[in-house]
Amino acid sequence: MQTLRMNAGLLSSFLEALKAFGTLVAPVERSPGVFALEAIDDVSQARPEALRTILPFKKLLLKPRFVMLERRQGQYGADGADNDLGPVVYFGAHSCDIHALRILDLLYLSDYVDPYYKRNRDRLTVVGYGCMPDGKCFCQSMDTSTIDKDFDMFLTPLDGRYLVTVNSARGDDIVRANQHLFQPATRRDVQEYLERLKEREKAFTLSLDVTDLPYVLELKKDDPVWEELGKKCLCCGSCSMVCPTCACFNVRDECPEEDSAQRVRTWDACLYREYALVAGGHNFRASRADRVKNRYYHKQEAFVREFGMPSCVGCGRCIENCPTGINVVEVFQYVRGEA
Amino acid sequence: MSPSGRNIVIPHLGRVEGHGGIFVKIVGNTVHEVNMDIFEGSRYYEALLKGKHFLEIQGIITRVCAICSASHTVAALTAIENALGVKQTERVHTLRGLLLLGATIESHALHVFALALPDFLGFDSVIGMASKYPGEVAFALKLKQLGNRIQELIGGRAIHPINTLVGGFGKLPGHRELQAIRSELQAALDPLMGAVDLVATLPVPGWAEQDTVYVALRPYEEAYRFRGVSICTSRGEEFPIESYRDVVREFTVEHSHAKHSALASGETYMVGSLARLKLWGHHLGGRAREAMGKLFPAGVQDNILLNNWAQLVELVHCVEHSIEVCDELLAMPEAPREMVDYEVRAGRGVGAIEVPRGTLFHEYELDAEGRVVSANVITPTAQNLANVERDMRTAVENVLAGGEQVDDSRLKLNLEMVARAYDPCISCSVHVTRLDGE
Amino acid sequence: MPNGNDKPKVGIFGLTGCAGDQLQILNCEDELVRLAGRMDIVDWVMARSGNDHTCRLDVAFVEGVVATERDLETLKEIRARAKTLVALGTCAVWGGLPAMHNEMSREVLQREVYNTHVQFLDTVEALPPTHFVPFELSLPGCPIERHEFLRVVNSVLSGTEPDLPRVPVCWECKVKENTCRVIHAQEVCCGAMTRGGCGARCPSHGVACSGCRGPVEEPNYDANITMFAGRGISWLEIARRMSNFSAPVWMTQGLEQEVRRESKR
Amino acid sequence: MSVSLPEQLPARSAPRKLATGVNPYAPAQARIMRVQDLTSEIRLFDLRFTDAALAESFNFRPGQFVELSVLGVGEGPFSLPSSPTRRGMFQLGIRRAGTLTNYLFDHVIEGDFVGIRGPLGNGFPVELFEGQDVLLVAGGLGMVPLRGLLHYLIDQRDRFGRVMLLYGTRTPDQVLFREELESLARRGDAEILLSVDNAQGKPWGGRVGVVTELLDQVSFDVTNTYAIACGPPVFYKFMLEKLVARGFGRHRIFLSLERRMECGIGKCGHCAVGYTFTCLHGPVFSYWDAINLPELIYT
Ligand SMILES: Cc1cc2nc3c(=O)[nH]c(=O)nc-3n(C[C@H](O)[C@H](O)[C@H](O)COP(=O)(O)OP(=O)(O)OC[C@H]3O[C@@H](n4cnc5c(N)ncnc54)[C@H](O)[C@@H]3O)c2cc1C
Ligand code: SF4
Ligand code: SF4
Ligand code: SF4
């Protein structure tokens, strides 16, 4: 790891320089207060301080819908060419995003490696950006508010400059190719970083009590709270679509034209009715309450048992995007009988 | 076959939109009865509108008919905006104009090439026709597709637009998309003129000739336009749009779910491309003027079969004019959305526009909360129906007057050709209604 | 499906409706020419004359609602002729707009519209064909989406069942990263109750979904209504947006009562 | 005869490779060599990989499964009813249930090609069974995976103690592999008891009654026996507790779970029960592990 500083005025030169390493993708403002990750040409559009994009970076690794296998006029196509995004530089990753990336890596790169994921993952450059939480962030509670690995570079905004953390050989390549942009970090920079850190830790207003949560959930397995939530949930799947760690998918065969067949993979969510439906009509999670419960148990109970950490990074996207206002933090307060 | 009396029955007319049949009773050489029997079921949309909020009108009324959905949309929005006193911005006016042009390109391309021409070339469908005229058919389909693409771009969908709102548009087309459409339009002009040359060689039978009164809107500017400011007849009369009910008299007939219309004088009349060409053809310029010269070398004749040819002239005009409209839009700066603010108030408004099949009237009365008190829609096909029957009668009598033995299948084809020449839209025709005043 | 050299026989029919789904088939310009080589469209009144109205059909597509006795007869005839029957469009699957919720009775409607003493004895309350006869496949949409239609045809022609997505419009809306109409504009958006496949067309144009594709399986109406009401939207407004398509399915008892109460005030 | 089986790896381990290809989503081509009707709704397909080397080396554990697909139609998981002791060819017993399976019944004939990915899942821990008595209990289609295990045990008869099979179906014509089972019983390779819910007036030499009742017909030494159960949800509901009641420790009972699966390799999430992926950690679980899953096994 290497720590440098960069003048704030050089940000656009830095972004221009990043283009040499792949398609530059950054948050842009879609409509007032609504952000999305998009490939940008005009670097002034980048809004790295935006806390949440509607969809997280996961779309840069696996598209919401792509053709995995294909046959046209008897000829087989290259596997998953449709999902080949080429080298991408993802600018504006926050600490929670990078934690989520680790969770996806855990899923997709262990056991049978998902080749579609891996191809894009290997060519993904992650340039992080320090954020300030708002009322929907609870990464502090999930222990994901800081990050020390799994990124290439990280920019923390300080007064008039950035503290630049270089964390990979690729990050080092970027720095070496753009020596003129960086200087060694000073003691003052470090001091200011530490102050900012403190200020940031204080800025959190939302917190989720995770004390013994997996076991609390185990105890509350048959609690009426899940029925109540089932009544409220629209099962629109928005929370899963926007969640950086929700990674389920569906596979469906299609015949889009004569003499052509495709195996299409689309994002899926355990909240959809068909998710656990099998041939003959048996549905392992027929009731809405079971489906809602499953989402929370998967993230906060089962994943913890398997990997020793929850698969929620506290980014607040599901809170922001639930039309009916279901809020994870409130759900767990409710489960604990506190609200 | 007894020479003294025979019935010609076409139970289900093909290659027209909707469900209708034809019944003709002939005694000797005279026609005793002609019924265009429309058995399309009613969906009562206009009555269902009663009590609905004005923001719902467009989404409901557009579904009267798919082919005319963009036209109904623009007519409805115009009427509602008139009722509320909403002023269209220039961009909204221009975009709606382009939407109408797209709708006309699609509708005319479909009708001229896929529904009408097979008759003139001796096929029972465009699929059959494609075997002998693959290039022409392929081009016609491309053109129709282009009409759809324009509607998709402006209306958000080729059928039943969703982007069109009272006071504006949800999302405006970007310059890139407009530019792409423009270049395709440009490329379509030459092949379209090629089709004009082909059609100009086809003989048009004379058995459907008959003096006719034509009605069309006076364009809002000195040019060939589909939106107008007053109602004109080929006899030189002119009426304000708001008095359309006095000009167009509706009446119900026993044999049909659709109402018929006539002028106050009791005369039946024709609306549509031929009427527009007759009244405003002199405004045409450029390639459209050239096309008109080729297809109507002796001027606009009173022969309904020529309505197909008139549509072809209009196709050329629409393609040409769409290019100009694209240029106008490209000259305006890009913007994401355009909406004017307005207040809801009680009012009554009429919207009249020229659509592919003729003049379309929409009228709504709203209460202070914006709820529909009354609704009235008069479609071109309903206005034409009485004239269709009149033309069918003449056609049969003219053919029989030829003296030779004419078999039923020949008469049937002639009857169908007359009906099809009007490009009737039966779905629309059964929704003629007036809600108020028992 | 095809036996030997016989191409499958196909019929396309419209009952009472706007013909939008048939037009949408015609809008598959390029593909239609190719499809014409693989199947024999023997009965399609809208597009050809000289149709065979009696032969057996391998596949029949039916659009529109049953609104007359004659429609019902036609429907039963088609059912008897067809091996695979496909309901095309929201009208055919759910009833669509013609079955829209409105408190007026059929007789009143008739009087309102025709304003005369003409009697159309054969008109009946508009109901979807799926209410009367069994269908093998349903393809909703108002109108149907071209790509879905082509997938259905290609699947049926190659002897398999098409597997169309059954997720709600919100899926596509989120994937397109639209600004949510409910959250950011406080509008009644039917996306969460409506079956996707349209690419979230309306929200992508900045317009709330009106539910034109009909409901998903097991929509949570009550939660949706509560959500809209909780956002300060009036009951009338909720009813206004929710009662257009697939009614009366969408007009839950509770909502109807609230609307009555509110309009009295 | 003794065969070495693929190792049972712990889930979430170092990257591993699927026998049928580097891309675990891409199937290897296999040819349908023979099709036989087991019942009117269940067919037995004999398959062989087109790639000769793969055909010979394809090795799996009883209880593992493969994903079979026809591109453009669909893909689905199917257990292997054949035994790894018999190489070169493998079998699938498939019931008509939906899109893919309808297609297999209506359009696929001998000589056609299909795609296969596998072997998938953990399979039965057969090493545990050595020197022990093995009790197989099957209900309905659950006979399919157990038949592979049965062949495996019988082919290495001397390595195991008693081999017992209790198998129940609804009616006599739904008994899978009936002749084969009867001949195995006659040869004394295994103790086999069959039952049907209803004989429907057809000739039937077995018992009539639910399969759980067969348990009362046999005696066993529970400290020296492993029970392997496979069947539909209702079957588990009664059978598992009955086995416990007969004295089996929950860790001595193994079962194979069914869940919706799309990928078969622990990615798509559909088969997950909590964080346990039925396809990767299972489908074989001990009863003890299964009851500790956050959702009940038979719901
Ligand atoms: C481990 C395992 C072993 C199995 N072994 C056998 C067997 O030996 N013989 C047999 O006939 N059946 C077996 N099944 C069930 C079989 O997988 C389904 O019947 C089959 O996938 C249905 O596919 P379909 O396309 O015909 O049905 P559809 O209902 O059209 O299925 C659509 C898709 O849903 C999924 N799906 C549907 N039902 C199931 C299901 N029951 N299990 C998993 N995924 C499902 C599949 O991905 C399928 O492609 C097994 C299932 C599992 C999980
Ligand atoms: S569950 Fe919600 S807060 Fe947690 S990571 Fe997913 S979207 Fe973010
Ligand atoms: S705009 Fe409508 S469709 Fe889109 S996410 Fe919001 S509720 Fe769902
Ligand atoms: S968003 Fe809703 S209303 Fe719009 S096309 Fe889709 S289903 Fe229809």
PDB file of N, CA, C and O and ligand atoms in Angstrom, chain A residues 251 277-280, chain C residues 161 163, chain D residues 65 67 74-81 93-102 141 144-145 256-262 278 283, ligand 1:
ATOM      1  N   VAL A 251     -32.382 -18.537 -15.274  1.00  0.00           N
ATOM      2  CA  VAL A 251     -31.916 -18.940 -16.591  1.00  0.00           C
ATOM      3  C   VAL A 251     -33.130 -19.387 -17.377  1.00  0.00           C
ATOM      4  O   VAL A 251     -33.981 -20.113 -16.856  1.00  0.00           O
ATOM      5  N   LEU A 277     -40.586 -22.000  -7.277  1.00  0.00           N
ATOM      6  CA  LEU A 277     -41.632 -22.843  -7.855  1.00  0.00           C
ATOM      7  C   LEU A 277     -40.996 -23.954  -8.683  1.00  0.00           C
ATOM      8  O   LEU A 277     -40.086 -23.710  -9.450  1.00  0.00           O
ATOM      9  N   VAL A 278     -41.473 -25.179  -8.508  1.00  0.00           N
ATOM     10  CA  VAL A 278     -40.933 -26.262  -9.336  1.00  0.00           C
ATOM     11  C   VAL A 278     -42.021 -26.863 -10.216  1.00  0.00           C
ATOM     12  O   VAL A 278     -43.210 -26.614 -10.025  1.00  0.00           O
ATOM     13  N   ALA A 279     -41.568 -27.651 -11.163  1.00  0.00           N
ATOM     14  CA  ALA A 279     -42.484 -28.293 -12.099  1.00  0.00           C
ATOM     15  C   ALA A 279     -43.577 -29.017 -11.322  1.00  0.00           C
ATOM     16  O   ALA A 279     -43.316 -29.620 -10.286  1.00  0.00           O
ATOM     17  N   GLY A 280     -44.768 -28.945 -11.821  1.00  0.00           N
ATOM     18  CA  GLY A 280     -45.874 -29.599 -11.143  1.00  0.00           C
ATOM     19  C   GLY A 280     -46.583 -28.654 -10.191  1.00  0.00           C
ATOM     20  O   GLY A 280     -47.626 -28.985  -9.639  1.00  0.00           O
TER      21      GLY A 280
ATOM     22  N   GLU C 161     -42.726 -24.995 -25.341  1.00  0.00           N
ATOM     23  CA  GLU C 161     -43.576 -23.973 -24.727  1.00  0.00           C
ATOM     24  C   GLU C 161     -42.727 -22.755 -24.416  1.00  0.00           C
ATOM     25  O   GLU C 161     -41.671 -22.880 -23.821  1.00  0.00           O
ATOM     26  N   ASP C 163     -41.241 -19.631 -22.554  1.00  0.00           N
ATOM     27  CA  ASP C 163     -41.108 -19.341 -21.138  1.00  0.00           C
ATOM     28  C   ASP C 163     -40.925 -17.834 -21.018  1.00  0.00           C
ATOM     29  O   ASP C 163     -39.825 -17.326 -21.128  1.00  0.00           O
TER      30      ASP C 163
ATOM     31  N   PHE D  65     -26.076 -35.708  -9.414  1.00  0.00           N
ATOM     32  CA  PHE D  65     -27.010 -35.517 -10.510  1.00  0.00           C
ATOM     33  C   PHE D  65     -26.341 -34.759 -11.643  1.00  0.00           C
ATOM     34  O   PHE D  65     -25.190 -34.337 -11.520  1.00  0.00           O
ATOM     35  N   GLU D  67     -27.151 -31.832 -15.003  1.00  0.00           N
ATOM     36  CA  GLU D  67     -28.105 -30.909 -15.631  1.00  0.00           C
ATOM     37  C   GLU D  67     -28.207 -31.329 -17.092  1.00  0.00           C
ATOM     38  O   GLU D  67     -27.203 -31.397 -17.802  1.00  0.00           O
ATOM     39  N   GLY D  74     -34.788 -25.734 -22.617  1.00  0.00           N
ATOM     40  CA  GLY D  74     -34.622 -25.562 -21.188  1.00  0.00           C
ATOM     41  C   GLY D  74     -33.583 -26.515 -20.628  1.00  0.00           C
ATOM     42  O   GLY D  74     -32.961 -27.301 -21.355  1.00  0.00           O
ATOM     43  N   GLU D  75     -33.401 -26.418 -19.328  1.00  0.00           N
ATOM     44  CA  GLU D  75     -32.409 -27.236 -18.640  1.00  0.00           C
ATOM     45  C   GLU D  75     -33.001 -27.667 -17.315  1.00  0.00           C
ATOM     46  O   GLU D  75     -33.813 -26.935 -16.739  1.00  0.00           O
ATOM     47  N   GLY D  76     -32.630 -28.828 -16.845  1.00  0.00           N
ATOM     48  CA  GLY D  76     -33.138 -29.257 -15.546  1.00  0.00           C
ATOM     49  C   GLY D  76     -32.230 -30.292 -14.918  1.00  0.00           C
ATOM     50  O   GLY D  76     -31.507 -31.007 -15.618  1.00  0.00           O
ATOM     51  N   PRO D  77     -32.260 -30.345 -13.572  1.00  0.00           N
ATOM     52  CA  PRO D  77     -31.430 -31.320 -12.868  1.00  0.00           C
ATOM     53  C   PRO D  77     -32.080 -32.706 -12.828  1.00  0.00           C
ATOM     54  O   PRO D  77     -33.289 -32.814 -12.609  1.00  0.00           O
ATOM     55  N   PHE D  78     -31.291 -33.733 -13.038  1.00  0.00           N
ATOM     56  CA  PHE D  78     -31.817 -35.099 -12.984  1.00  0.00           C
ATOM     57  C   PHE D  78     -30.795 -35.997 -12.306  1.00  0.00           C
ATOM     58  O   PHE D  78     -29.601 -35.949 -12.614  1.00  0.00           O
ATOM     59  N   SER D  79     -31.295 -36.829 -11.417  1.00  0.00           N
ATOM     60  CA  SER D  79     -30.416 -37.753 -10.693  1.00  0.00           C
ATOM     61  C   SER D  79     -29.972 -38.862 -11.624  1.00  0.00           C
ATOM     62  O   SER D  79     -30.619 -39.157 -12.616  1.00  0.00           O
ATOM     63  N   LEU D  80     -28.875 -39.485 -11.216  1.00  0.00           N
ATOM     64  CA  LEU D  80     -28.329 -40.570 -12.035  1.00  0.00           C
ATOM     65  C   LEU D  80     -28.789 -41.906 -11.460  1.00  0.00           C
ATOM     66  O   LEU D  80     -28.352 -42.300 -10.375  1.00  0.00           O
ATOM     67  N   PRO D  81     -29.640 -42.630 -12.159  1.00  0.00           N
ATOM     68  CA  PRO D  81     -30.081 -43.930 -11.651  1.00  0.00           C
ATOM     69  C   PRO D  81     -29.131 -45.053 -12.020  1.00  0.00           C
ATOM     70  O   PRO D  81     -29.407 -46.222 -11.742  1.00  0.00           O
ATOM     71  N   GLY D  93     -33.585 -41.193 -15.411  1.00  0.00           N
ATOM     72  CA  GLY D  93     -34.997 -41.586 -15.378  1.00  0.00           C
ATOM     73  C   GLY D  93     -35.815 -40.314 -15.246  1.00  0.00           C
ATOM     74  O   GLY D  93     -35.730 -39.635 -14.237  1.00  0.00           O
ATOM     75  N   ILE D  94     -36.560 -39.983 -16.278  1.00  0.00           N
ATOM     76  CA  ILE D  94     -37.172 -38.653 -16.330  1.00  0.00           C
ATOM     77  C   ILE D  94     -38.690 -38.705 -16.354  1.00  0.00           C
ATOM     78  O   ILE D  94     -39.288 -39.462 -17.124  1.00  0.00           O
ATOM     79  N   ARG D  95     -39.277 -37.878 -15.510  1.00  0.00           N
ATOM     80  CA  ARG D  95     -40.732 -37.797 -15.485  1.00  0.00           C
ATOM     81  C   ARG D  95     -41.210 -36.578 -16.253  1.00  0.00           C
ATOM     82  O   ARG D  95     -40.629 -35.504 -16.155  1.00  0.00           O
ATOM     83  N   ARG D  96     -42.268 -36.759 -16.986  1.00  0.00           N
ATOM     84  CA  ARG D  96     -42.874 -35.656 -17.730  1.00  0.00           C
ATOM     85  C   ARG D  96     -43.458 -34.665 -16.723  1.00  0.00           C
ATOM     86  O   ARG D  96     -44.315 -35.011 -15.917  1.00  0.00           O
ATOM     87  N   ALA D  97     -42.926 -33.425 -16.735  1.00  0.00           N
ATOM     88  CA  ALA D  97     -43.374 -32.484 -15.696  1.00  0.00           C
ATOM     89  C   ALA D  97     -43.568 -31.063 -16.197  1.00  0.00           C
ATOM     90  O   ALA D  97     -44.327 -30.301 -15.631  1.00  0.00           O
ATOM     91  N   GLY D  98     -42.880 -30.686 -17.258  1.00  0.00           N
ATOM     92  CA  GLY D  98     -42.965 -29.292 -17.703  1.00  0.00           C
ATOM     93  C   GLY D  98     -42.328 -29.119 -19.064  1.00  0.00           C
ATOM     94  O   GLY D  98     -42.237 -30.076 -19.844  1.00  0.00           O
ATOM     95  N   THR D  99     -41.853 -27.916 -19.325  1.00  0.00           N
ATOM     96  CA  THR D  99     -41.377 -27.566 -20.660  1.00  0.00           C
ATOM     97  C   THR D  99     -40.325 -28.533 -21.205  1.00  0.00           C
ATOM     98  O   THR D  99     -40.487 -29.127 -22.264  1.00  0.00           O
ATOM     99  N   LEU D 100     -39.238 -28.657 -20.473  1.00  0.00           N
ATOM    100  CA  LEU D 100     -38.144 -29.483 -20.971  1.00  0.00           C
ATOM    101  C   LEU D 100     -38.545 -30.946 -21.036  1.00  0.00           C
ATOM    102  O   LEU D 100     -38.310 -31.627 -22.038  1.00  0.00           O
ATOM    103  N   THR D 101     -39.138 -31.415 -19.977  1.00  0.00           N
ATOM    104  CA  THR D 101     -39.446 -32.843 -19.935  1.00  0.00           C
ATOM    105  C   THR D 101     -40.522 -33.202 -20.972  1.00  0.00           C
ATOM    106  O   THR D 101     -40.448 -34.261 -21.587  1.00  0.00           O
ATOM    107  N   ASN D 102     -41.465 -32.309 -21.207  1.00  0.00           N
ATOM    108  CA  ASN D 102     -42.425 -32.565 -22.285  1.00  0.00           C
ATOM    109  C   ASN D 102     -41.711 -32.703 -23.615  1.00  0.00           C
ATOM    110  O   ASN D 102     -42.018 -33.577 -24.424  1.00  0.00           O
ATOM    111  N   LEU D 141     -40.774 -41.414  -7.337  1.00  0.00           N
ATOM    112  CA  LEU D 141     -39.633 -41.113  -8.191  1.00  0.00           C
ATOM    113  C   LEU D 141     -38.317 -41.149  -7.417  1.00  0.00           C
ATOM    114  O   LEU D 141     -37.238 -41.158  -7.994  1.00  0.00           O
ATOM    115  N   VAL D 144     -35.340 -43.322  -8.348  1.00  0.00           N
ATOM    116  CA  VAL D 144     -34.350 -43.045  -9.397  1.00  0.00           C
ATOM    117  C   VAL D 144     -32.939 -42.905  -8.820  1.00  0.00           C
ATOM    118  O   VAL D 144     -32.046 -43.673  -9.183  1.00  0.00           O
ATOM    119  N   PRO D 145     -32.695 -41.959  -7.897  1.00  0.00           N
ATOM    120  CA  PRO D 145     -31.325 -41.881  -7.363  1.00  0.00           C
ATOM    121  C   PRO D 145     -30.940 -43.118  -6.557  1.00  0.00           C
ATOM    122  O   PRO D 145     -29.772 -43.519  -6.550  1.00  0.00           O
ATOM    123  N   SER D 256     -32.185 -37.049   0.220  1.00  0.00           N
ATOM    124  CA  SER D 256     -31.826 -36.204  -0.913  1.00  0.00           C
ATOM    125  C   SER D 256     -32.936 -35.182  -1.081  1.00  0.00           C
ATOM    126  O   SER D 256     -34.096 -35.537  -1.194  1.00  0.00           O
ATOM    127  N   LEU D 257     -32.559 -33.886  -1.061  1.00  0.00           N
ATOM    128  CA  LEU D 257     -33.568 -32.831  -1.118  1.00  0.00           C
ATOM    129  C   LEU D 257     -33.819 -32.378  -2.544  1.00  0.00           C
ATOM    130  O   LEU D 257     -32.929 -32.380  -3.381  1.00  0.00           O
ATOM    131  N   GLU D 258     -35.041 -31.915  -2.771  1.00  0.00           N
ATOM    132  CA  GLU D 258     -35.331 -31.352  -4.067  1.00  0.00           C
ATOM    133  C   GLU D 258     -35.643 -29.871  -3.894  1.00  0.00           C
ATOM    134  O   GLU D 258     -36.351 -29.475  -2.985  1.00  0.00           O
ATOM    135  N   ARG D 259     -35.111 -29.088  -4.741  1.00  0.00           N
ATOM    136  CA  ARG D 259     -35.370 -27.661  -4.749  1.00  0.00           C
ATOM    137  C   ARG D 259     -35.306 -27.187  -6.191  1.00  0.00           C
ATOM    138  O   ARG D 259     -34.726 -27.853  -7.038  1.00  0.00           O
ATOM    139  N   ARG D 260     -35.860 -26.006  -6.457  1.00  0.00           N
ATOM    140  CA  ARG D 260     -35.720 -25.420  -7.768  1.00  0.00           C
ATOM    141  C   ARG D 260     -34.248 -25.115  -8.022  1.00  0.00           C
ATOM    142  O   ARG D 260     -33.573 -24.564  -7.160  1.00  0.00           O
ATOM    143  N   MET D 261     -33.758 -25.495  -9.191  1.00  0.00           N
ATOM    144  CA  MET D 261     -32.359 -25.230  -9.523  1.00  0.00           C
ATOM    145  C   MET D 261     -32.244 -24.648 -10.911  1.00  0.00           C
ATOM    146  O   MET D 261     -32.939 -25.066 -11.825  1.00  0.00           O
ATOM    147  N   GLU D 262     -31.358 -23.678 -11.052  1.00  0.00           N
ATOM    148  CA  GLU D 262     -31.107 -23.132 -12.384  1.00  0.00           C
ATOM    149  C   GLU D 262     -29.674 -23.406 -12.833  1.00  0.00           C
ATOM    150  O   GLU D 262     -29.432 -23.691 -13.984  1.00  0.00           O
ATOM    151  N   THR D 278     -28.638 -26.361  -2.066  1.00  0.00           N
ATOM    152  CA  THR D 278     -28.971 -27.763  -2.224  1.00  0.00           C
ATOM    153  C   THR D 278     -28.087 -28.425  -3.293  1.00  0.00           C
ATOM    154  O   THR D 278     -27.722 -29.575  -3.189  1.00  0.00           O
ATOM    155  N   PRO D 283     -27.304 -32.562  -3.041  1.00  0.00           N
ATOM    156  CA  PRO D 283     -28.645 -32.645  -2.464  1.00  0.00           C
ATOM    157  C   PRO D 283     -28.745 -33.627  -1.301  1.00  0.00           C
ATOM    158  O   PRO D 283     -29.773 -33.725  -0.667  1.00  0.00           O
TER     159      PRO D 283
HETATM  160  C1  LIG E   1     -31.324 -32.830  -7.353  1.00  0.00           C
HETATM  161  C2  LIG E   1     -32.531 -33.087  -8.214  1.00  0.00           C
HETATM  162  C3  LIG E   1     -32.685 -34.301  -8.841  1.00  0.00           C
HETATM  163  C4  LIG E   1     -33.777 -34.546  -9.660  1.00  0.00           C
HETATM  164  N1  LIG E   1     -33.878 -35.765 -10.245  1.00  0.00           N
HETATM  165  C5  LIG E   1     -34.885 -36.021 -11.066  1.00  0.00           C
HETATM  166  C6  LIG E   1     -34.990 -37.264 -11.734  1.00  0.00           C
HETATM  167  O1  LIG E   1     -34.149 -38.119 -11.582  1.00  0.00           O
HETATM  168  N2  LIG E   1     -36.024 -37.465 -12.543  1.00  0.00           N
HETATM  169  C7  LIG E   1     -36.960 -36.511 -12.754  1.00  0.00           C
HETATM  170  O2  LIG E   1     -37.882 -36.745 -13.546  1.00  0.00           O
HETATM  171  N3  LIG E   1     -36.899 -35.343 -12.133  1.00  0.00           N
HETATM  172  C8  LIG E   1     -35.888 -35.065 -11.307  1.00  0.00           C
HETATM  173  N4  LIG E   1     -35.835 -33.847 -10.695  1.00  0.00           N
HETATM  174  C9  LIG E   1     -36.866 -32.866 -10.980  1.00  0.00           C
HETATM  175  C10 LIG E   1     -36.592 -32.233 -12.332  1.00  0.00           C
HETATM  176  O3  LIG E   1     -35.442 -31.447 -12.251  1.00  0.00           O
HETATM  177  C11 LIG E   1     -37.743 -31.371 -12.807  1.00  0.00           C
HETATM  178  O4  LIG E   1     -38.869 -32.164 -12.971  1.00  0.00           O
HETATM  179  C12 LIG E   1     -37.417 -30.712 -14.136  1.00  0.00           C
HETATM  180  O5  LIG E   1     -36.396 -29.774 -13.972  1.00  0.00           O
HETATM  181  C13 LIG E   1     -38.632 -30.054 -14.703  1.00  0.00           C
HETATM  182  O6  LIG E   1     -38.248 -29.302 -15.822  1.00  0.00           O
HETATM  183  P1  LIG E   1     -39.287 -28.867 -16.901  1.00  0.00           P
HETATM  184  O7  LIG E   1     -38.614 -27.899 -17.820  1.00  0.00           O
HETATM  185  O8  LIG E   1     -39.882 -30.027 -17.552  1.00  0.00           O
HETATM  186  O9  LIG E   1     -40.410 -28.162 -16.035  1.00  0.00           O
HETATM  187  P2  LIG E   1     -40.775 -26.621 -15.883  1.00  0.00           P
HETATM  188  O10 LIG E   1     -41.768 -26.502 -14.812  1.00  0.00           O
HETATM  189  O11 LIG E   1     -41.131 -26.069 -17.193  1.00  0.00           O
HETATM  190  O12 LIG E   1     -39.411 -26.053 -15.340  1.00  0.00           O
HETATM  191  C14 LIG E   1     -38.815 -24.829 -15.601  1.00  0.00           C
HETATM  192  C15 LIG E   1     -37.473 -24.782 -14.907  1.00  0.00           C
HETATM  193  O13 LIG E   1     -37.664 -24.762 -13.509  1.00  0.00           O
HETATM  194  C16 LIG E   1     -36.707 -25.541 -12.838  1.00  0.00           C
HETATM  195  N5  LIG E   1     -37.363 -26.636 -12.130  1.00  0.00           N
HETATM  196  C17 LIG E   1     -38.648 -26.972 -12.271  1.00  0.00           C
HETATM  197  N6  LIG E   1     -38.931 -28.007 -11.462  1.00  0.00           N
HETATM  198  C18 LIG E   1     -37.821 -28.311 -10.803  1.00  0.00           C
HETATM  199  C19 LIG E   1     -37.508 -29.275  -9.817  1.00  0.00           C
HETATM  200  N7  LIG E   1     -38.399 -30.146  -9.385  1.00  0.00           N
HETATM  201  N8  LIG E   1     -36.278 -29.297  -9.351  1.00  0.00           N
HETATM  202  C20 LIG E   1     -35.367 -28.416  -9.784  1.00  0.00           C
HETATM  203  N9  LIG E   1     -35.588 -27.497 -10.706  1.00  0.00           N
HETATM  204  C21 LIG E   1     -36.815 -27.437 -11.209  1.00  0.00           C
HETATM  205  C22 LIG E   1     -35.789 -26.036 -13.889  1.00  0.00           C
HETATM  206  O14 LIG E   1     -34.708 -25.158 -13.990  1.00  0.00           O
HETATM  207  C23 LIG E   1     -36.611 -26.006 -15.132  1.00  0.00           C
HETATM  208  O15 LIG E   1     -35.838 -25.876 -16.271  1.00  0.00           O
HETATM  209  C24 LIG E   1     -34.750 -33.583  -9.840  1.00  0.00           C
HETATM  210  C25 LIG E   1     -34.609 -32.342  -9.224  1.00  0.00           C
HETATM  211  C26 LIG E   1     -33.527 -32.086  -8.405  1.00  0.00           C
HETATM  212  C27 LIG E   1     -33.380 -30.767  -7.731  1.00  0.00           C
END
